[in-house]
Coordinates of C-alpha atoms in Angstrom, one line a residue:
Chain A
X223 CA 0.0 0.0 0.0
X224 CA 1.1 3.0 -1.0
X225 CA 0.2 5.6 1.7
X226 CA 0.7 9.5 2.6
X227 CA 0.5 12.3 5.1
X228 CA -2.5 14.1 5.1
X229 CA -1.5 17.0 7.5
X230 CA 2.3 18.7 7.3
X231 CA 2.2 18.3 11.0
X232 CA 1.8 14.5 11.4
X233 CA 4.7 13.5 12.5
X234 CA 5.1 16.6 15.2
X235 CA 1.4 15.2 16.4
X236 CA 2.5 12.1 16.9
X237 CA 5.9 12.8 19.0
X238 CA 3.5 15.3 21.2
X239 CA 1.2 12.5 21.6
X240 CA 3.6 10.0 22.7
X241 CA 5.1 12.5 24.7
X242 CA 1.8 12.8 26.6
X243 CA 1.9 9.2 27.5
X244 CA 2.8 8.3 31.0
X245 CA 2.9 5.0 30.6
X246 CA 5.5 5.1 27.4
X247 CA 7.7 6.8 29.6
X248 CA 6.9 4.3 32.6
X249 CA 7.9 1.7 30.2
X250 CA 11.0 3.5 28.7
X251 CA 9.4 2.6 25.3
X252 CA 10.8 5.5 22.7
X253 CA 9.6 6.1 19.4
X254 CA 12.0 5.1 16.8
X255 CA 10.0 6.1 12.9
X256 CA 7.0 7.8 12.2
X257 CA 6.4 7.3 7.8
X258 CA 2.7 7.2 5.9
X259 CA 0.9 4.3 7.9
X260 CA 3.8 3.1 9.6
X261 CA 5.3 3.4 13.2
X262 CA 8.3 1.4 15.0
X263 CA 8.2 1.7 18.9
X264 CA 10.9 0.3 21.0
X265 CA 11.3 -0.8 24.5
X266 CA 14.2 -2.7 26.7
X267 CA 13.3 -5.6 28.5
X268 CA 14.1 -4.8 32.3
X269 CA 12.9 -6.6 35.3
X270 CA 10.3 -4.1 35.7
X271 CA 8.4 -5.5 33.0
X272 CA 8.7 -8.8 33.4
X273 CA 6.3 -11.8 33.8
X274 CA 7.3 -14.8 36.5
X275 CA 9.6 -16.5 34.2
X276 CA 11.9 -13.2 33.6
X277 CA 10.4 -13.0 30.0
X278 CA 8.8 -9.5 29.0
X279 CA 5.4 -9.6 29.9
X280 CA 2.1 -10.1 27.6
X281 CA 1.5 -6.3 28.6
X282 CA 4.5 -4.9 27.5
X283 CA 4.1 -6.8 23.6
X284 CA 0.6 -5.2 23.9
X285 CA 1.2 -1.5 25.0
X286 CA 3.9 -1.0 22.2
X287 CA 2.1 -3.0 19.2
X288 CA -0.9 -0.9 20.2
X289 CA 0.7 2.4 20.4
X290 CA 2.7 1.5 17.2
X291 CA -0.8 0.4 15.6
X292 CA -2.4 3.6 16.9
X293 CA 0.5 5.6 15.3
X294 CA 0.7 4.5 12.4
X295 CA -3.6 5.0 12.0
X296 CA -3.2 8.4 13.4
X297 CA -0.3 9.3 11.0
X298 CA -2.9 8.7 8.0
X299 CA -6.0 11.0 9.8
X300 CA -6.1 14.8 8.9
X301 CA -5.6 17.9 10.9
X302 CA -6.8 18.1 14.6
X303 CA -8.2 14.1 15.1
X304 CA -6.8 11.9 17.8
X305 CA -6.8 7.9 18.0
X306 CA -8.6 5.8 20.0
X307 CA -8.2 2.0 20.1
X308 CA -11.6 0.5 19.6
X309 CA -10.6 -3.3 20.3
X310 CA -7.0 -5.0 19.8
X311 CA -5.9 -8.9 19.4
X312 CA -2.6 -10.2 20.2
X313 CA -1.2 -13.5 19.9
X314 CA 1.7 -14.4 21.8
X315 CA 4.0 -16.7 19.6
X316 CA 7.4 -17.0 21.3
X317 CA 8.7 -16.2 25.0
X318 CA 10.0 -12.5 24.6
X319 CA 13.5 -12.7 25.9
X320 CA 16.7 -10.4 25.0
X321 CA 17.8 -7.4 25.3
X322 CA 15.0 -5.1 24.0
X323 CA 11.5 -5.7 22.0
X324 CA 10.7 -3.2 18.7
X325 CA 7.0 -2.8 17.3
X326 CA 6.2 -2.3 14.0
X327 CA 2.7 -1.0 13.2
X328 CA 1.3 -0.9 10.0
X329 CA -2.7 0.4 8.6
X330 CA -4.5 -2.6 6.3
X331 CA -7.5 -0.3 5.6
X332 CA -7.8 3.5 6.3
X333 CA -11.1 4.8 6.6
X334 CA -12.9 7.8 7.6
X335 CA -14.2 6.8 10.8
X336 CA -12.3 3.1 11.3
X337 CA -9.0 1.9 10.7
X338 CA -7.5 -1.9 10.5
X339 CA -4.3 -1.8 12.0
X340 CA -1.9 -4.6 12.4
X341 CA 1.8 -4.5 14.6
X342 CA 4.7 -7.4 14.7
X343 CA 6.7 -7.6 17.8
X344 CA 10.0 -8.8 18.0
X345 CA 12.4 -9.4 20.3
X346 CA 16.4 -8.3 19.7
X347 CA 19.3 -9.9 20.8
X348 CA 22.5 -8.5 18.9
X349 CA 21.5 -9.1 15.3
X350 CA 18.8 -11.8 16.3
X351 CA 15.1 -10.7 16.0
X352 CA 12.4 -13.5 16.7
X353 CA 8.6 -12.7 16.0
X354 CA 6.8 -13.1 19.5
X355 CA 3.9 -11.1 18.9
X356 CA 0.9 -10.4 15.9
X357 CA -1.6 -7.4 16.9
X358 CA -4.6 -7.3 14.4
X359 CA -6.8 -4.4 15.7
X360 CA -9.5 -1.4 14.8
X361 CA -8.6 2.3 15.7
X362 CA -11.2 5.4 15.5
X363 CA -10.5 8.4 14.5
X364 CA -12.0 10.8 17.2
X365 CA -11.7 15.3 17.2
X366 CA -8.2 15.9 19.5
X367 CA -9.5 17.6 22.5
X368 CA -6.2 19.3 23.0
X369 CA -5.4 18.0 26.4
Chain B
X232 CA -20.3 -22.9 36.7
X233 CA -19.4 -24.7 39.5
X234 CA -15.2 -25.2 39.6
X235 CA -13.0 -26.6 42.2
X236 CA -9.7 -26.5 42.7
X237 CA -7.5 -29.2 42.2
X238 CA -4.1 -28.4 43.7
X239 CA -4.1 -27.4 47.8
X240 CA -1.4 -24.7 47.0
X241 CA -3.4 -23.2 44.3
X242 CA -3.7 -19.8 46.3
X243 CA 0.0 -20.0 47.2
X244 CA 1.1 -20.4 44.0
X245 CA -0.7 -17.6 42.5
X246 CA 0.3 -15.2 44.7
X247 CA 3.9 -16.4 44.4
X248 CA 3.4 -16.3 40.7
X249 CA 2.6 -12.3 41.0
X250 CA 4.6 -11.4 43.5
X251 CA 7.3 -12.7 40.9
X252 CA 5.7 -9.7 37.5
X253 CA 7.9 -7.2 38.1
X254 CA 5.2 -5.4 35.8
X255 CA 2.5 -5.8 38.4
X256 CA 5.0 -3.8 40.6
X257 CA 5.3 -1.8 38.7
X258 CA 1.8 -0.8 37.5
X259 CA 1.3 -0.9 41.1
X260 CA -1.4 -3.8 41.0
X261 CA -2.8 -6.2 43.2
X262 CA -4.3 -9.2 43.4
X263 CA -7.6 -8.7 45.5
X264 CA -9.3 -12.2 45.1
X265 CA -8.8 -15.7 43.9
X266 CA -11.4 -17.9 44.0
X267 CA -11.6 -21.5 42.0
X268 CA -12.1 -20.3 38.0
X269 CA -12.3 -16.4 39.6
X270 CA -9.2 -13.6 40.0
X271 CA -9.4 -9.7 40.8
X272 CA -7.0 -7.8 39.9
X273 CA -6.5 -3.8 40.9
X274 CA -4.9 -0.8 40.2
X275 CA -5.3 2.7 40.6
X276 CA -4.8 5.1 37.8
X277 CA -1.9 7.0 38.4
X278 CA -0.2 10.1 35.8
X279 CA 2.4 7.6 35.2
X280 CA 0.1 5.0 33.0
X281 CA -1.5 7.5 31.5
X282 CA -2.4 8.2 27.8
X283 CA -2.1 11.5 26.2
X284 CA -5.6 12.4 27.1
X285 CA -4.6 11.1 31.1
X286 CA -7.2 8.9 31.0
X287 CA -5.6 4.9 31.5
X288 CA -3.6 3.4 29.1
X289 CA -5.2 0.6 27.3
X290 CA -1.6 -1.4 28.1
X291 CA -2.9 -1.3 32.1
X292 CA -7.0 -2.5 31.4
X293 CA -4.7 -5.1 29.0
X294 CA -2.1 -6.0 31.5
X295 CA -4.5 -6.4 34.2
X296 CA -7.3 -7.9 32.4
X297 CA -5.1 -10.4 31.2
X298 CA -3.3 -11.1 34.4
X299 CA -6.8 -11.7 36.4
X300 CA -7.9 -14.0 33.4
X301 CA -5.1 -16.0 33.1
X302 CA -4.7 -16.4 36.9
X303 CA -8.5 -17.3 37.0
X304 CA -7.2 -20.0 34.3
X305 CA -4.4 -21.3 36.5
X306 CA -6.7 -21.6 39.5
X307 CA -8.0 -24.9 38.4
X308 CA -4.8 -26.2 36.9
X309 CA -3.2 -29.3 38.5
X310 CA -0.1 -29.0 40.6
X311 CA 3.2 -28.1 39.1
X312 CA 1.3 -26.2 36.1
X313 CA 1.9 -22.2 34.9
X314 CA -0.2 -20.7 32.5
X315 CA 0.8 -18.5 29.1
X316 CA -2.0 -16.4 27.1
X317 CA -1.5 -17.5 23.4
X318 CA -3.8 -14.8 22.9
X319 CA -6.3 -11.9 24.1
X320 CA -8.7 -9.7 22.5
X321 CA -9.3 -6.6 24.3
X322 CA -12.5 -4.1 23.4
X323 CA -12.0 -0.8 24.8
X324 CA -15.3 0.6 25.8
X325 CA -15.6 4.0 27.5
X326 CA -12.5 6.3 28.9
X327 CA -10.9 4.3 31.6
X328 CA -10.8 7.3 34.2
X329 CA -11.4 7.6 37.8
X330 CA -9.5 6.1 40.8
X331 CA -8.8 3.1 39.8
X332 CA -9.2 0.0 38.0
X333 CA -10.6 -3.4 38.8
X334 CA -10.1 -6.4 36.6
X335 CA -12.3 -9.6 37.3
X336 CA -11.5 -12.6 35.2
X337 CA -13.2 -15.9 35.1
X338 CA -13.1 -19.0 33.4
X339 CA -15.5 -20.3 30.4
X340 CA -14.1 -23.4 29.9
X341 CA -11.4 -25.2 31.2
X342 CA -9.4 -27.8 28.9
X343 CA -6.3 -30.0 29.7
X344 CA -4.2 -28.1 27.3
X345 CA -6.0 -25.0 27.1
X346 CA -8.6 -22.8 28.9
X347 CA -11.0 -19.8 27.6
X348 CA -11.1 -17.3 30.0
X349 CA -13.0 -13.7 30.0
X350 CA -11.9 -10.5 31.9
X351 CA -13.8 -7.2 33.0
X352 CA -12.6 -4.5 34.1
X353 CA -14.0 -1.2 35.5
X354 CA -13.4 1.9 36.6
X355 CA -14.3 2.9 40.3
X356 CA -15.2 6.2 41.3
X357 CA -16.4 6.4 44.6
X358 CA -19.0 4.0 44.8
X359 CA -19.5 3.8 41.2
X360 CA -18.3 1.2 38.8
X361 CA -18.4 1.6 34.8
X362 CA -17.2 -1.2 32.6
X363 CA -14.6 0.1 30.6
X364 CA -12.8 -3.0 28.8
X365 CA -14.0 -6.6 28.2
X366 CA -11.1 -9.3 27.1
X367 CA -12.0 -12.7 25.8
X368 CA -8.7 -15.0 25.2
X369 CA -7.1 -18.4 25.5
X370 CA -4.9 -19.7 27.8
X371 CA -2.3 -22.9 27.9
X372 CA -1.2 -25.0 30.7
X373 CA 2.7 -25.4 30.9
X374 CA 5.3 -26.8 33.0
X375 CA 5.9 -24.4 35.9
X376 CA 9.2 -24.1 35.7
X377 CA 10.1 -23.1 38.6
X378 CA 11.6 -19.2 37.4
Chain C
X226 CA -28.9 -4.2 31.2
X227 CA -31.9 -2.6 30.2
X228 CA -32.2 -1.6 27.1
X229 CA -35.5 -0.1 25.2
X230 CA -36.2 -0.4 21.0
X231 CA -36.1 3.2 19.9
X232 CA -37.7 2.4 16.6
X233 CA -41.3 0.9 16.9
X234 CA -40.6 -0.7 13.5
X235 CA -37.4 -2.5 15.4
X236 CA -38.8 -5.6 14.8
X237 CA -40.1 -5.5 11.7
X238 CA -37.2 -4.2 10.1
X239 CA -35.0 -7.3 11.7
X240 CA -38.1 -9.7 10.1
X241 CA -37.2 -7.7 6.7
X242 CA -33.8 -7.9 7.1
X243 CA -33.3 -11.7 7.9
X244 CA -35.7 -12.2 5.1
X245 CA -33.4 -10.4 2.6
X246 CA -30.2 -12.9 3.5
X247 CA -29.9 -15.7 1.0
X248 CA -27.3 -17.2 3.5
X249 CA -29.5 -17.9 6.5
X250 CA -32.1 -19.3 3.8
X251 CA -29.2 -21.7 2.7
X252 CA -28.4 -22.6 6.0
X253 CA -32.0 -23.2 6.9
X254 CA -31.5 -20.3 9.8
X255 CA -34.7 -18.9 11.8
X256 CA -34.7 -15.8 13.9
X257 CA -36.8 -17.3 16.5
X258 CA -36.6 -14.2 19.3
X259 CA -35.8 -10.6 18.8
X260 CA -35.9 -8.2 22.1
X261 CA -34.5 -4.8 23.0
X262 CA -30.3 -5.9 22.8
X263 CA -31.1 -9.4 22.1
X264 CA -31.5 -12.1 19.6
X265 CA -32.4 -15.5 18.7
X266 CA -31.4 -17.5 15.8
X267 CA -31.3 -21.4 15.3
X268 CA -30.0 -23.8 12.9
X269 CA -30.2 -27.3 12.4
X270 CA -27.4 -29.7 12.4
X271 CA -27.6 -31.1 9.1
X272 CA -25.1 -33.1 6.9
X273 CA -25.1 -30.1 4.5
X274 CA -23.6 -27.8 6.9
X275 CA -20.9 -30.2 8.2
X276 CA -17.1 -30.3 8.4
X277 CA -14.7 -33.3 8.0
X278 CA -16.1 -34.7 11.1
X279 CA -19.8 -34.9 10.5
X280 CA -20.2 -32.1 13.2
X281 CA -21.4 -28.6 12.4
X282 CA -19.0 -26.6 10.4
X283 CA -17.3 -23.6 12.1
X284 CA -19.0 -21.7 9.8
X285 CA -22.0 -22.3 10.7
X286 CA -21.8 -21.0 14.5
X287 CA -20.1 -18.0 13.3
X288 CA -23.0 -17.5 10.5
X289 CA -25.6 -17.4 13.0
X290 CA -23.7 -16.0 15.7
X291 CA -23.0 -13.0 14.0
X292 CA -26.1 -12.7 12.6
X293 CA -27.6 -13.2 16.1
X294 CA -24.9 -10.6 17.4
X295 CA -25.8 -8.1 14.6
X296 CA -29.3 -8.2 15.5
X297 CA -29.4 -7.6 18.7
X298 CA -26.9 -4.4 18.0
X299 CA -29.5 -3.6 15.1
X300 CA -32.6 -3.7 17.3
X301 CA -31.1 -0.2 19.5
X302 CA -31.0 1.5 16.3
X303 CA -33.1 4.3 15.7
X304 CA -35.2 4.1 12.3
X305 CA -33.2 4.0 9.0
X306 CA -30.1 2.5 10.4
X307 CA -28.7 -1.1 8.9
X308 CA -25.9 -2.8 10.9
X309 CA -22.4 -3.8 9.6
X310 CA -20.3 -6.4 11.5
X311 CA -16.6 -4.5 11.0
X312 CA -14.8 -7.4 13.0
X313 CA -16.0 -10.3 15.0
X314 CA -14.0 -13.2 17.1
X315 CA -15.4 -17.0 17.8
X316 CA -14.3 -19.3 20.0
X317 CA -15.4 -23.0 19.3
X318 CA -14.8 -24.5 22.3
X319 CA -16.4 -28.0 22.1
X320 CA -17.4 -30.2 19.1
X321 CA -20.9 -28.8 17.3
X322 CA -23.1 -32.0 17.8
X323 CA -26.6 -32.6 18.2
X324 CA -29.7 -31.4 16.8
X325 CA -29.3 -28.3 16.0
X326 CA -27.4 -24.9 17.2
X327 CA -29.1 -21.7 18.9
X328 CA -27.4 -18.6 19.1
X329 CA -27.9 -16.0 21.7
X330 CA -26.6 -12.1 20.6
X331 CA -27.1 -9.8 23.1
X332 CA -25.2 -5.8 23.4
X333 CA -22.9 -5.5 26.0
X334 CA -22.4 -1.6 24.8
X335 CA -24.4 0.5 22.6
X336 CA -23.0 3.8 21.3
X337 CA -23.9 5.9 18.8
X338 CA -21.7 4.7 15.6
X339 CA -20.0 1.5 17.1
X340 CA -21.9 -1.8 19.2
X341 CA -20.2 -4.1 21.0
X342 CA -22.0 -7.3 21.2
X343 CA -21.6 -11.0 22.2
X344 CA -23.3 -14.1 21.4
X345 CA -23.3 -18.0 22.7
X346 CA -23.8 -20.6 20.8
X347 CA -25.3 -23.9 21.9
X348 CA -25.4 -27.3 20.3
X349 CA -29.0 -28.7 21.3
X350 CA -29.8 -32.5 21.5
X351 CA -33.1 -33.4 23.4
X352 CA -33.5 -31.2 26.5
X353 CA -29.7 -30.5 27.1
X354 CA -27.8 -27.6 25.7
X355 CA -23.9 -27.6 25.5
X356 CA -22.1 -24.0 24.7
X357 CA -20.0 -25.0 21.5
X358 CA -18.8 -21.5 20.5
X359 CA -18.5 -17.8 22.2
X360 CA -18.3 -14.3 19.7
X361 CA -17.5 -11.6 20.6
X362 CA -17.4 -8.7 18.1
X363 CA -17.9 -4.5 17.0
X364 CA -21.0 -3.7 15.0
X365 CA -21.6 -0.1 13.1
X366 CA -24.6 1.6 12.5
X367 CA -24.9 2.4 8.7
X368 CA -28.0 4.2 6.9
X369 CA -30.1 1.5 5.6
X370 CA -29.6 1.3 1.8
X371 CA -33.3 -0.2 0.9
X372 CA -31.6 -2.5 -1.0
Chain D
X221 CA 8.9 -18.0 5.6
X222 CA 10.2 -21.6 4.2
X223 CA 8.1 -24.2 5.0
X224 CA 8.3 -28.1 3.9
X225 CA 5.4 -30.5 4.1
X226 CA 6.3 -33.5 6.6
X227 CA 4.2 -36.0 5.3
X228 CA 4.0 -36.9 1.6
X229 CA 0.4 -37.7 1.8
X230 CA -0.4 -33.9 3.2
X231 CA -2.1 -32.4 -0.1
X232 CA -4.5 -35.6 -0.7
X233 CA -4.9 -35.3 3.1
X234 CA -6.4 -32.0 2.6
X235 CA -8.1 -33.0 -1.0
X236 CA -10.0 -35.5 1.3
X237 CA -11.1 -33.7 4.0
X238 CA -12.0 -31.0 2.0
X239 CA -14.5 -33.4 0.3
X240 CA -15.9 -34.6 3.2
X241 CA -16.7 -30.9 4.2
X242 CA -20.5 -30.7 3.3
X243 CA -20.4 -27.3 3.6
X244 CA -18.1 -26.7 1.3
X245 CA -20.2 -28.4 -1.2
X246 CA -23.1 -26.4 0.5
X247 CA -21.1 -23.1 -0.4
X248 CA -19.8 -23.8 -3.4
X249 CA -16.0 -23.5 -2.8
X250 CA -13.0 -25.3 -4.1
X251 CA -9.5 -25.8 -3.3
X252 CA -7.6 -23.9 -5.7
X253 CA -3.9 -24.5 -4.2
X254 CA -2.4 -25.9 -1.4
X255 CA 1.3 -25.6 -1.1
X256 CA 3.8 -26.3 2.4
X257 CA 1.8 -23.3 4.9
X258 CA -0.4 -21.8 2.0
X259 CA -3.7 -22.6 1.0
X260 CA -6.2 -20.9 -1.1
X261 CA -10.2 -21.2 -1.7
X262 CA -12.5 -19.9 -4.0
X263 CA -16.5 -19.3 -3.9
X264 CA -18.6 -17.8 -6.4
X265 CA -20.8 -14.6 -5.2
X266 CA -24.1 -16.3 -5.1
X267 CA -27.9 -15.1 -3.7
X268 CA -27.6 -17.7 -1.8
X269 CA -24.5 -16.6 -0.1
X270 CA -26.2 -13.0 0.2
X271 CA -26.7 -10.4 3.3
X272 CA -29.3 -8.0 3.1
X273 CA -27.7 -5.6 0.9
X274 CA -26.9 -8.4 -2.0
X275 CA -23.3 -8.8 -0.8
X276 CA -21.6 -12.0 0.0
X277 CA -22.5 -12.9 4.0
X278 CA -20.0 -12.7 6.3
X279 CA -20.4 -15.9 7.1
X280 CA -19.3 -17.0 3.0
X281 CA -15.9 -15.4 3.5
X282 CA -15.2 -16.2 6.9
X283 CA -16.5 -20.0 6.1
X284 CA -13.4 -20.4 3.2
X285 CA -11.1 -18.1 4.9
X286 CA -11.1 -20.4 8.2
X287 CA -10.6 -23.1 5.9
X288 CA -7.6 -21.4 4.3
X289 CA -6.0 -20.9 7.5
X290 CA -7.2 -24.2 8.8
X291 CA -5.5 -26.4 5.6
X292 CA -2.5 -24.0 5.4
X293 CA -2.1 -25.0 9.2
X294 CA -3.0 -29.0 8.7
X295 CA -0.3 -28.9 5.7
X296 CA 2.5 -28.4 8.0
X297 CA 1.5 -31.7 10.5
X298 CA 2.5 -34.9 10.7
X299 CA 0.8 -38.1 9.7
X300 CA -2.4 -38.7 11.3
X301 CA -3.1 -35.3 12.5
X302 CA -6.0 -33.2 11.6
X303 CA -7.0 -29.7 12.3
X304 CA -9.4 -27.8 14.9
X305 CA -10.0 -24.0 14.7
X306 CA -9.9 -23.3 18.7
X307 CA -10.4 -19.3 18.0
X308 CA -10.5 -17.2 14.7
X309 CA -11.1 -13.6 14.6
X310 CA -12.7 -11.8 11.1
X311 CA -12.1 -7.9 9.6
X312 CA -14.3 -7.0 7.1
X313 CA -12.6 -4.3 5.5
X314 CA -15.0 -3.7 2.4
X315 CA -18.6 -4.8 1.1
X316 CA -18.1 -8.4 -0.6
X317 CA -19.1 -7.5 -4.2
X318 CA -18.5 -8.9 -7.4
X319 CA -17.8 -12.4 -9.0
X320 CA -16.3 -14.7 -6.4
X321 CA -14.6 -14.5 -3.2
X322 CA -10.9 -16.3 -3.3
X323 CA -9.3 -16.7 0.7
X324 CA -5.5 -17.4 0.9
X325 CA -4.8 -18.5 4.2
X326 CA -0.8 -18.6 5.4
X327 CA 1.1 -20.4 8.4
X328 CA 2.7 -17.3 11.3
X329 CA 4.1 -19.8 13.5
X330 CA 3.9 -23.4 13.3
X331 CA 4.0 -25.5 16.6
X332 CA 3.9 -29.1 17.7
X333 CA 0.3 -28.1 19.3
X334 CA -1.0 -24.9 18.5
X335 CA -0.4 -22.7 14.8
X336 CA -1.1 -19.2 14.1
X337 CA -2.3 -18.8 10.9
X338 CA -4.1 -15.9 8.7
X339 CA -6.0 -15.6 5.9
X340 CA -7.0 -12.9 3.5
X341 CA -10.0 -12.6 1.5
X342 CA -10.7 -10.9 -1.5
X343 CA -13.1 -10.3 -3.6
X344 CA -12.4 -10.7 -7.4
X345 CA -14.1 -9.2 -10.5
X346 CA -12.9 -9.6 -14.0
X347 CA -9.4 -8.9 -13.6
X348 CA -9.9 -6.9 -10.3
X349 CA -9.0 -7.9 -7.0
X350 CA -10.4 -6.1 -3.5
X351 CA -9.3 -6.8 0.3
X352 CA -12.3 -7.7 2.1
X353 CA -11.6 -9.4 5.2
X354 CA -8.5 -10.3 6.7
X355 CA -8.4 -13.2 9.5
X356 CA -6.1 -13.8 12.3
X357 CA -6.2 -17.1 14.8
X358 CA -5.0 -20.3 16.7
X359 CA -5.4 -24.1 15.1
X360 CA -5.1 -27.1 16.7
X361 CA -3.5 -30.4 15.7
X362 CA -5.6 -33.2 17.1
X363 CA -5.2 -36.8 15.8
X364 CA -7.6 -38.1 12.6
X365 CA -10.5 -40.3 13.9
X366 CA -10.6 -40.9 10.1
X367 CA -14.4 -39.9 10.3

């Protein structure tokens, strides 16, 4: 697909947004690329967010593949609209161990109310990256109330 | 439905099992209740897992939604056994404000390899409660590993 | 919950509705119940409908599942308004045998553009029902074509 | 991803089971491919595949793109072993107009119990192809009773 900006200020939107998070910042989770209908988020694995068996937990995979999700629909909307996650799916395919996890959010369909949005998790170690999470989910597009 | 469980230690080793997610620590989450096929889970909403609009992430209603239904799941698991989500679905309702959230997850049906459990989770107010998140997933019955 | 039709025509527009879908003719559906947020539709189990097995194919419970689930979101409409399913999840969760299936929709939240709404679905032999499959999906309130 | 079938019987396997699938013949739809992983499935755009509006049902493309994702799953297992759907989630992305519906369903992650698998659907007119739904869930292996 073959997507574009619809508002010279997307990607300034979405670093404000991000900035506005708490939790991103409580999970050290940056953001690494905002394009058309794309956004890579990144986040070390630390005790902090781990599960009982030291691995990143489910919630980790799923705050990042959402926000990159969320991003990447947002980055497609026009001047002045927020995102809103209406429902999200993950599968958890592999234990998420190394030394940091990256998701990559991509839009399927981008419409005027609703978008599909998909992300891929993976988890890096050195030059390594292993698939340990799918997100399939549906954003709305909803007027930025500023605050 | 009417579930027992099948392990003495069952309440043991769930709270040993949390007390071991560093990410509950540090979402500041507890575990309130665990009954046979039954787990609440809290946690109030604090500036630090915010979104940009300060309302609650959708990573905490996830990460404790899916921590109370896979718990629930474990509850009726035979000794020695941990539990991993293969997968949730999360539908995010209304704005997840207030003081703080409460995740109740219970068990639809419980297989030897895996189990379909639900979650709710609300925000409290005061006395009030208003459903903001529902979660419908699966769940699969590992060796406990013992880390 | 208690919900209220907004439309006295709710249920003759549903009527009109399942009327117009070749599919549940093919697969010998009936809407047998249609109240404020809920709906009733049953199947039987017949070899024409089947998987590799004999039982009912997944296709089936999600056919009238879905339908069941739309229906109920449909019947909080005001007049005018059709109902698109824009994403829906089934879990089968025990063979489909028996007699026939029933499916149960009911809303768990009704808002102006999106629904979210659930349905169970039961295999039926004799007097005893066993839950075979549980949807839960978003529905969205579209101006009602005529055609 | 490379995938190799393990069993040399594994696309008469699927040619069988596809047969004795009575609602495949119900619906019309045929096994186009089936390589290591990959699967596709067509059906016609029938009235007696039809939703309200005239379109293909929901239930049309998420009958043959669960069976997609289902044989591109089975393709990948050992002797003996058949297939269960244990939870499948739908996106329908566009209204399913036009001649035929074709699903191509492909294997995420392949393990000894559980696969992730997808499917697209799209809907296909002269020499025009449009996204309609996209799936996203977990099979089961579970060993043939042979009926």
């Amino acid at each position: 697909m073959d997507f574009k900006f619809r508002y010279t200020g997307a990607v300034d939107r979405a670093r404000n947004g991000f900035a506005r998070q708490g939790m991103m910042e409580t999970l050290k989770a940056q953001m690494e690329v905002l394009k058309p209908g794309f956004c890579e988020i990144t986040a070390r694995i630390r005790p902090e967010v781990s599960q009982q068996n030291g691995f990143a937990h489910a919630g980790l995979a799923f705050a990042i593949g959402d926000s990159a999700a969320g991003f990447a629909a947002q980055s497609l909307m026009t001047e002045g609209m927020d995102v809103l996650t209406t429902e999200m799916k993950i599968h958890l395919m592999a234990p998420a161990q190394g030394n940091s996890l990256v998701a990559r959010g991509s839009v399927l369909k981008s419409g005027r109310t609703l978008t599909v949005a998909e992300a891929k998790v993976y988890a890096q170690s050195g030059d390594t990256e292993i698939l340990v999470a799918v997100l399939l989910g549906t954003m709305m597009a909803v007027k930025d109330t500023g605050q």
